mmCIF file of C-alpha atoms in Angstrom:
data_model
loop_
_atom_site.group_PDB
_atom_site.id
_atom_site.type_symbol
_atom_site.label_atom_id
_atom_site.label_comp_id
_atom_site.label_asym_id
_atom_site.label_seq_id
_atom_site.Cartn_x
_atom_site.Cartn_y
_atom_site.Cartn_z
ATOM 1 C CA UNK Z 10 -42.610 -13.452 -31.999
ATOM 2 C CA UNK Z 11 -41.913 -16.985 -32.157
ATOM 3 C CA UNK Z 12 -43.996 -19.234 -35.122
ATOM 4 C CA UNK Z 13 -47.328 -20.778 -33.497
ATOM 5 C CA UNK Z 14 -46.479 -24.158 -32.636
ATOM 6 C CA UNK Z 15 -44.994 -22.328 -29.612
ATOM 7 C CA UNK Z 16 -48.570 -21.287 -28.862
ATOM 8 C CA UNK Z 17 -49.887 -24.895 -28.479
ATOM 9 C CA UNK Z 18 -48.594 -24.777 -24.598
ATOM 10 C CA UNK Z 19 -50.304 -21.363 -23.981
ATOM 11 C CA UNK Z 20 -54.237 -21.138 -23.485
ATOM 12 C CA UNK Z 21 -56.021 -22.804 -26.716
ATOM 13 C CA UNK Z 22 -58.597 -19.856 -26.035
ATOM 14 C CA UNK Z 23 -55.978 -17.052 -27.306
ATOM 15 C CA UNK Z 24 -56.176 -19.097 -30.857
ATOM 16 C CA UNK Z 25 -59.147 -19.424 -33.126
ATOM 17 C CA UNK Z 26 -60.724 -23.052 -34.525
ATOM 18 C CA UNK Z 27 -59.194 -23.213 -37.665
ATOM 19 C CA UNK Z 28 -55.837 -22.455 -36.041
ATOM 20 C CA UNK Z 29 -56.009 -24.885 -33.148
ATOM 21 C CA UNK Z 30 -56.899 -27.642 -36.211
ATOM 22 C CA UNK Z 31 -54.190 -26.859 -38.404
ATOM 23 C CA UNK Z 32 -51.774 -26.770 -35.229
ATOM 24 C CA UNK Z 33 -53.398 -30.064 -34.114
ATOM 25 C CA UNK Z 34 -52.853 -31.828 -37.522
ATOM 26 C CA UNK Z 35 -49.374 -30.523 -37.975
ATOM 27 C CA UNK Z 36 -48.407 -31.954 -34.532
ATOM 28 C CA UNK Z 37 -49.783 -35.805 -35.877
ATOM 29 C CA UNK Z 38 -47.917 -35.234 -39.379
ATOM 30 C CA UNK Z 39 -44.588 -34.040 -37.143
ATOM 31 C CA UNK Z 40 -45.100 -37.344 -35.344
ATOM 32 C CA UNK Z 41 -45.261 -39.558 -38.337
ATOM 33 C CA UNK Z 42 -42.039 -37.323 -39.878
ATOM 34 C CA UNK Z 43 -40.132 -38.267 -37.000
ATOM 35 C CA UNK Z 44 -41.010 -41.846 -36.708
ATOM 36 C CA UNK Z 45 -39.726 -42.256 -40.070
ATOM 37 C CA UNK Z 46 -36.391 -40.583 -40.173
ATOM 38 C CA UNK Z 47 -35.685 -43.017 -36.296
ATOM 39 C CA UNK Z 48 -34.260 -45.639 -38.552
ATOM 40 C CA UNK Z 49 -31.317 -45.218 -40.840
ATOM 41 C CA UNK Z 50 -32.511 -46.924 -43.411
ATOM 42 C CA UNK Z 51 -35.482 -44.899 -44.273
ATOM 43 C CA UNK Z 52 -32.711 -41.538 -43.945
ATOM 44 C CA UNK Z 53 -30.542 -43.099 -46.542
ATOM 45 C CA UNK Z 54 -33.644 -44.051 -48.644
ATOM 46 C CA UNK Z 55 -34.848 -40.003 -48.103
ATOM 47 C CA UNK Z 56 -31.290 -38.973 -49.014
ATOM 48 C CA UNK Z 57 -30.722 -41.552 -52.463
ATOM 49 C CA UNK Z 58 -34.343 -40.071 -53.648
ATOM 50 C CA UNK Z 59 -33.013 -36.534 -52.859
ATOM 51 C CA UNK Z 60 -30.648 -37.114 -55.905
ATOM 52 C CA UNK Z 61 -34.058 -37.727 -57.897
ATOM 53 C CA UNK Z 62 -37.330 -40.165 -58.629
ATOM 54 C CA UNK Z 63 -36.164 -44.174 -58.042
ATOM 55 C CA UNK Z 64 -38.002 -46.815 -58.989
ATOM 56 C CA UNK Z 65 -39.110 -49.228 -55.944
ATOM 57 C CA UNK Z 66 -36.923 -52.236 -57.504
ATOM 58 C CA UNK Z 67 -33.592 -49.719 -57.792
ATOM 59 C CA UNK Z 68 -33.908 -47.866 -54.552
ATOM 60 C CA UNK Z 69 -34.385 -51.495 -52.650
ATOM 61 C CA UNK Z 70 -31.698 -52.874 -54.563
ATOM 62 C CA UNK Z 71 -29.126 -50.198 -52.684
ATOM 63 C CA UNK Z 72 -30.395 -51.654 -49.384
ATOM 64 C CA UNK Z 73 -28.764 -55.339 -48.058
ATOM 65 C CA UNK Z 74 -32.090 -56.143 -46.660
ATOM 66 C CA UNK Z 75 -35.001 -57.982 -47.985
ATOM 67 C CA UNK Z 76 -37.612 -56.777 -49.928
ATOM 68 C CA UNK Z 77 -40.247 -57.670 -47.791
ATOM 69 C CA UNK Z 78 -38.194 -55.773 -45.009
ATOM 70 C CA UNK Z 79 -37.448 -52.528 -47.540
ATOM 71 C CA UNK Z 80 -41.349 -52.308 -48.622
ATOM 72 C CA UNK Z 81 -42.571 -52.082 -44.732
ATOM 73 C CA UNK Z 82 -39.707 -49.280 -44.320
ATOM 74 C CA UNK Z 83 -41.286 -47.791 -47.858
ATOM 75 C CA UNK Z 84 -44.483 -47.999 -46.324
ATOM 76 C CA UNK Z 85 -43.140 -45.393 -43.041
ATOM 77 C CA UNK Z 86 -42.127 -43.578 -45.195
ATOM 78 C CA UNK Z 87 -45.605 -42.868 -47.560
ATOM 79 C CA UNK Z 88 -47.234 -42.985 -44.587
ATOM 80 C CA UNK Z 89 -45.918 -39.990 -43.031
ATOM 81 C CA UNK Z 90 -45.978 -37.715 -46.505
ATOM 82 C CA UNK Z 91 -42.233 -37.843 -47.267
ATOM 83 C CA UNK Z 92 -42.062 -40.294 -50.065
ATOM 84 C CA UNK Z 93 -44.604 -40.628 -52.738
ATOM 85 C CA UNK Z 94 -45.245 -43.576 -54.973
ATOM 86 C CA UNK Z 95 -47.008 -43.513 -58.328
ATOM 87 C CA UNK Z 96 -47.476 -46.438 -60.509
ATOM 88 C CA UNK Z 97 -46.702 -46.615 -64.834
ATOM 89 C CA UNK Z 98 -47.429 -49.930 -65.656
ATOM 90 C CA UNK Z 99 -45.402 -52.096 -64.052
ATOM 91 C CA UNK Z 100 -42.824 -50.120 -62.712
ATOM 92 C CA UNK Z 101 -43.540 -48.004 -59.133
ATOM 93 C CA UNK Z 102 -41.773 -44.543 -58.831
ATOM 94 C CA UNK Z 103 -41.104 -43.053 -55.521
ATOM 95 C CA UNK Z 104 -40.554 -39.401 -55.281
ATOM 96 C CA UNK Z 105 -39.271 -37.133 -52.412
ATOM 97 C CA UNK Z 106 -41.350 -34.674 -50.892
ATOM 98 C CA UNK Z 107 -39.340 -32.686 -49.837
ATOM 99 C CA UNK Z 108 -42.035 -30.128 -48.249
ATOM 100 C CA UNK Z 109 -42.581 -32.212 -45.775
ATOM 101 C CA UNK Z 110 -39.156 -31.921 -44.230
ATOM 102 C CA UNK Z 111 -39.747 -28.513 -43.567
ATOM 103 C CA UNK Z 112 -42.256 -29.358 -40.827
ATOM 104 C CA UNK Z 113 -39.035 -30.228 -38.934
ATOM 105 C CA UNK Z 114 -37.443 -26.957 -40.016
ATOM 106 C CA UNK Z 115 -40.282 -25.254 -38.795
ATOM 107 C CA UNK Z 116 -40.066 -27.021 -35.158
ATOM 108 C CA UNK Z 117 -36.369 -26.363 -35.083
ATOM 109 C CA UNK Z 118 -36.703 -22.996 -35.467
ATOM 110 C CA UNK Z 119 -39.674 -22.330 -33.379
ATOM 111 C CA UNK Z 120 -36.965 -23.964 -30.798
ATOM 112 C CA UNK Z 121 -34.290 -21.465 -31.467
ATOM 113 C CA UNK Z 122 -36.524 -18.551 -31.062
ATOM 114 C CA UNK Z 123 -37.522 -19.449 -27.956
ATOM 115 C CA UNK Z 124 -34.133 -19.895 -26.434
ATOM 116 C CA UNK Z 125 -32.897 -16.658 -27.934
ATOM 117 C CA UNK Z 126 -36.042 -15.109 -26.133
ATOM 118 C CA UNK Z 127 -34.593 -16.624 -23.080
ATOM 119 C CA UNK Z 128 -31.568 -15.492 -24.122
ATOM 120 C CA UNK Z 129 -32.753 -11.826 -24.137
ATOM 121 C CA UNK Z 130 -34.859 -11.754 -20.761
ATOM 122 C CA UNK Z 131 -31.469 -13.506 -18.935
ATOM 123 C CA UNK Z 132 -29.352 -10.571 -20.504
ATOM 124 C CA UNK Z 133 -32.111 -8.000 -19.204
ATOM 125 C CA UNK Z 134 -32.053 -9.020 -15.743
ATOM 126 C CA UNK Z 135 -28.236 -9.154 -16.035
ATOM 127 C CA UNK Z 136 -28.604 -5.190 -17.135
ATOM 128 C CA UNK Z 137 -31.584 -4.639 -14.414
ATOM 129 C CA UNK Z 138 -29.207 -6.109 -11.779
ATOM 130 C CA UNK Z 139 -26.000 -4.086 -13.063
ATOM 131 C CA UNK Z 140 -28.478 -0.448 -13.075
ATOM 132 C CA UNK Z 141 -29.167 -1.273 -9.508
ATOM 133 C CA UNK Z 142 -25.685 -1.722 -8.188
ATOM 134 C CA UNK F 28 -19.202 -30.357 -51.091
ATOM 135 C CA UNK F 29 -21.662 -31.266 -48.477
ATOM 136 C CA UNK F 30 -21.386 -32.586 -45.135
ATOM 137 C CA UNK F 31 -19.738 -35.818 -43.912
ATOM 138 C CA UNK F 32 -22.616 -37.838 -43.417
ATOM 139 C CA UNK F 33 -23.823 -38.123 -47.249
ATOM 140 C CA UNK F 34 -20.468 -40.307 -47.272
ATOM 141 C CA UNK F 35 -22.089 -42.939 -45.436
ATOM 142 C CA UNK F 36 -23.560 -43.796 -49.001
ATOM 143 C CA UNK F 37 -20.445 -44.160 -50.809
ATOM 144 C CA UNK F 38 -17.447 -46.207 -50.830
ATOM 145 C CA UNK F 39 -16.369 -46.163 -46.655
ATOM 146 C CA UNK F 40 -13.002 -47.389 -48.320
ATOM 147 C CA UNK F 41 -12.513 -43.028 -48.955
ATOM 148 C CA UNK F 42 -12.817 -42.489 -45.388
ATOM 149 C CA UNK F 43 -10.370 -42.985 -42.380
ATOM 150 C CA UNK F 44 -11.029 -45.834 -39.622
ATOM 151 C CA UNK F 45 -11.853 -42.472 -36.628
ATOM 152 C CA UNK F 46 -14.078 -40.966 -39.613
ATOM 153 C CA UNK F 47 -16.365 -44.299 -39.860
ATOM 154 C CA UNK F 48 -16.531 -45.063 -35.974
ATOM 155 C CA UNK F 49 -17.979 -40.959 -35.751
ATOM 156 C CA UNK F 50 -20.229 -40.825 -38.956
ATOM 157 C CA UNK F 51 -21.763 -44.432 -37.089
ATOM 158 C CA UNK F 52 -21.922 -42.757 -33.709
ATOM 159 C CA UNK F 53 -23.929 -40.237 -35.134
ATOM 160 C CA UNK F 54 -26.294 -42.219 -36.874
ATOM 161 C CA UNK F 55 -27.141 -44.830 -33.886
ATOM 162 C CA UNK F 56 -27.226 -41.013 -32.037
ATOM 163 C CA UNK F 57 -29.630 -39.846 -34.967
ATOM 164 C CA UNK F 58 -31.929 -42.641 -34.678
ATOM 165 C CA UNK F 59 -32.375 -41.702 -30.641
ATOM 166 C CA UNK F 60 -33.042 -38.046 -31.191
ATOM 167 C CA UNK F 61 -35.763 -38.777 -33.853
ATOM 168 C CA UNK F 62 -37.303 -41.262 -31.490
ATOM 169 C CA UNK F 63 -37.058 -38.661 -29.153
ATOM 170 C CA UNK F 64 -39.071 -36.348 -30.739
ATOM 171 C CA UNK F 65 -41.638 -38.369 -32.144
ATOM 172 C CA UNK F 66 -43.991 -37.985 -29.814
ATOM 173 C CA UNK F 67 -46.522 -34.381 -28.631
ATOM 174 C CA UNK F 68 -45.586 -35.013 -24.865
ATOM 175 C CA UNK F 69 -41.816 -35.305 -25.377
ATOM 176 C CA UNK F 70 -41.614 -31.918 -27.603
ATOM 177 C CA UNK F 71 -43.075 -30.123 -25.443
ATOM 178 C CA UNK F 72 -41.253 -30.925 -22.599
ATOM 179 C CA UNK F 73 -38.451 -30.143 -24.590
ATOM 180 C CA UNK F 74 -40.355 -26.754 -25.725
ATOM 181 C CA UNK F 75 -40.892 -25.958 -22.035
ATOM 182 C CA UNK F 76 -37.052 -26.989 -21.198
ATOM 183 C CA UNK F 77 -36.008 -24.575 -23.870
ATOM 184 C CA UNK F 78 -36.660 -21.809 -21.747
ATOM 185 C CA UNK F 79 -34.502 -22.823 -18.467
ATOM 186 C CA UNK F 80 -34.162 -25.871 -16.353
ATOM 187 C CA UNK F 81 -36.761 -27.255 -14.711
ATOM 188 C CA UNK F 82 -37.773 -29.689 -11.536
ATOM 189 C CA UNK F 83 -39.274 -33.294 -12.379
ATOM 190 C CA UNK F 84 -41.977 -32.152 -10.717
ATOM 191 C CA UNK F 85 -42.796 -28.645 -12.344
ATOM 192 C CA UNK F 86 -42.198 -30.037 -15.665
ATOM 193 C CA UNK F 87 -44.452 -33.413 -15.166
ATOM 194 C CA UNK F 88 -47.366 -30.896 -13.716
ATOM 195 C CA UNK F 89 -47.419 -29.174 -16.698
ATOM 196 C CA UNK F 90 -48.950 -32.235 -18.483
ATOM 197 C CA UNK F 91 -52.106 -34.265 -17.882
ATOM 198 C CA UNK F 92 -50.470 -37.735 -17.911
ATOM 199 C CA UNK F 93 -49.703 -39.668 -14.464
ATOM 200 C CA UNK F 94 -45.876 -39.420 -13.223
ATOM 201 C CA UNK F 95 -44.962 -42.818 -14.012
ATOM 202 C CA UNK F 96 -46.012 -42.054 -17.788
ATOM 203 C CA UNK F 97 -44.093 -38.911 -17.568
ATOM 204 C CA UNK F 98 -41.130 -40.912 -16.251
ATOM 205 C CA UNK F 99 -41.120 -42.959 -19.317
ATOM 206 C CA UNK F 100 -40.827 -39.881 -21.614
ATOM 207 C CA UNK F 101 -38.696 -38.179 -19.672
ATOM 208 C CA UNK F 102 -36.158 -41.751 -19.785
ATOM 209 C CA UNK F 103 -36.649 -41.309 -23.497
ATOM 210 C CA UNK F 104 -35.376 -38.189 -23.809
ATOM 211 C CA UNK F 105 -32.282 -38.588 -21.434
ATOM 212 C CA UNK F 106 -31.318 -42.158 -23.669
ATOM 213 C CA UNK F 107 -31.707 -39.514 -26.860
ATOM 214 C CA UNK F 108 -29.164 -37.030 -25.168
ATOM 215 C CA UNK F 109 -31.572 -34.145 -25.767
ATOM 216 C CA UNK F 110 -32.341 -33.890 -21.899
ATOM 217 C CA UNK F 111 -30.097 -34.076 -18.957
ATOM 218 C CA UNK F 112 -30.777 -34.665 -15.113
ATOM 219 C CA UNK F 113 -28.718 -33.860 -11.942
ATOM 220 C CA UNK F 114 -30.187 -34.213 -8.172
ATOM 221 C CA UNK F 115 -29.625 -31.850 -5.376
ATOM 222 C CA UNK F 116 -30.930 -32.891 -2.235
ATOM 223 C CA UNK F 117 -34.662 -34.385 -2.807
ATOM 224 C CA UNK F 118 -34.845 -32.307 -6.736
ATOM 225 C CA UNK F 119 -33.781 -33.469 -9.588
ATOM 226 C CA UNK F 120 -33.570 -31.211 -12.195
ATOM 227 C CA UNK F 121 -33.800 -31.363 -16.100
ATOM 228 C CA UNK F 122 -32.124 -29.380 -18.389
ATOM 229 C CA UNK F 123 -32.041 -29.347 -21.874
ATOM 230 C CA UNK F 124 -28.800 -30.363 -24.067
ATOM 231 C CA UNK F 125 -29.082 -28.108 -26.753
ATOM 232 C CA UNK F 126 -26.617 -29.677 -28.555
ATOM 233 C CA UNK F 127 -27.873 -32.878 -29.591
ATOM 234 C CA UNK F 128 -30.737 -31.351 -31.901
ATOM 235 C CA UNK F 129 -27.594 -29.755 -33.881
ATOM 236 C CA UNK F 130 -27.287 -33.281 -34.923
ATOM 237 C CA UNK F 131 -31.228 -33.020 -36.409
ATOM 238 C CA UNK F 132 -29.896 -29.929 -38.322
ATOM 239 C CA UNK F 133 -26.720 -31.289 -39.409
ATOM 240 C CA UNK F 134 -28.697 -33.931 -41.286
ATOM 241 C CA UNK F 135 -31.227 -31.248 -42.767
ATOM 242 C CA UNK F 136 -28.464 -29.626 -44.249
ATOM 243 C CA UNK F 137 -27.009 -32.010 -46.041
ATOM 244 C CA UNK F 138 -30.094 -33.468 -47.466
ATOM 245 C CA UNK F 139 -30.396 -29.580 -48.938
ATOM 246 C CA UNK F 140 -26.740 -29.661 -50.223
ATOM 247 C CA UNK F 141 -27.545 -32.638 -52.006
ATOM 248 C CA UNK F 142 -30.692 -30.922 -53.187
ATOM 249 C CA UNK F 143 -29.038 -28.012 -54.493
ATOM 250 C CA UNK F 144 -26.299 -30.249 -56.223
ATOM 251 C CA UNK F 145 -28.900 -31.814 -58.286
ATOM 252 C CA UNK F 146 -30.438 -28.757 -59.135
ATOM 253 C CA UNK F 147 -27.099 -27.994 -60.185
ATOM 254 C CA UNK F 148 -26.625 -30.959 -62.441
ATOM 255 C CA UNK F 149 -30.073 -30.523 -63.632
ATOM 256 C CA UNK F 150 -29.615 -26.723 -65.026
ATOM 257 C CA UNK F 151 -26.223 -28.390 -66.489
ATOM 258 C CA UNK F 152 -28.090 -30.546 -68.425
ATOM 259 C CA UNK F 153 -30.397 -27.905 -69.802
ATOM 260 C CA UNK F 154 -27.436 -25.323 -70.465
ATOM 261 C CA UNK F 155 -25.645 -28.437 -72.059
ATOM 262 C CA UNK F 156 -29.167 -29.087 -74.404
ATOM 263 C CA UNK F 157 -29.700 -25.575 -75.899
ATOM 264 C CA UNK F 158 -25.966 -24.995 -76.977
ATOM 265 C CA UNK F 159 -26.384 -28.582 -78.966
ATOM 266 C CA UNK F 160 -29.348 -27.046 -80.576
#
């Protein structure tokens, strides 16, 4: 049995409310996860926080782009739940999370299950076909 | 040691000329997969692909947008590399290119390498603390 994204393209009826919501909402959040690792950027600002906490000023300073230009890419990235940002006076902090990469893990391997169902019904008829000759 | 691309953030000088020109081709590649798959209408044709080829046709049926909407998607998708098309006759045919999400995994796992280094470096520290004191 394959996780239950795979169930989004089968009849919403087989699913109950709460499901379908929490299906629905993970589909937006996988959107916004996957707008914000499209730019290379924002994947070397994930991976440099993956080493630990950064303050804004730091993690900018690794970039050769402007800070205007590095806050909107910040702002992808808190938008769609993979960076974090807290404030101590007057320094900002950003913070992985890395939870939220495992919505893509979770796609990913909803993918591979279904091919290695497809796998299994291809090597049945194979075996059907080979019984009958 | 994890993968190649977490070299991307340190000194290129380390790597060979064919190494750089690959670890870039892969990231401008990256950035087209995650486009890709940013959006409800392209996963799931990619979901649906996952289970054999399909006709333009069958696979634009299955979702309540117009064709030339679907079209757009489906060019998307073939820029990305994740879908390929061939035409016999009148059908052309899609068929998913497996492949290309390795790329999406690749990149997962070495953002958990580097994880698990600084985990590493992190108990370190702590082993390092309590035979001081």
């Amino acid at each position: 049995m394959c996780p239950p994204y795979s169930l989004v393209i089968f009849p919403l009826r087989a699913l109950s409310a709460p499901t379908i919501v929490s299906l629905m909402a993970n589909y937006g959040a996988l959107d916004h996860v996957f707008v914000a690792l499209a730019d290379p950027t924002r994947r070397a600002g994930i991976q440099r926080l993956g080493s630990g906490p950064a303050s804004v000023s730091d993690l900018a300073g690794a970039f050769s782009i402007t800070l205007p230009s590095f806050m909107k890419h910040l702002r992808t990235l808190e938008s769609s739940g993979l960076v974090r940002t807290s404030k101590s006076g007057r320094v900002r902090t950003c913070t992985l999370h890395r939870e939220r990469l495992a919505l893509v893990d979770d796609w990913l391997a909803e993918q591979r299950c279904l091919w290695e169902q497809r796998t299994d019904r291809l090597e049945q008829v194979i075996a059907d076909h080979q019984e009958d000759t």
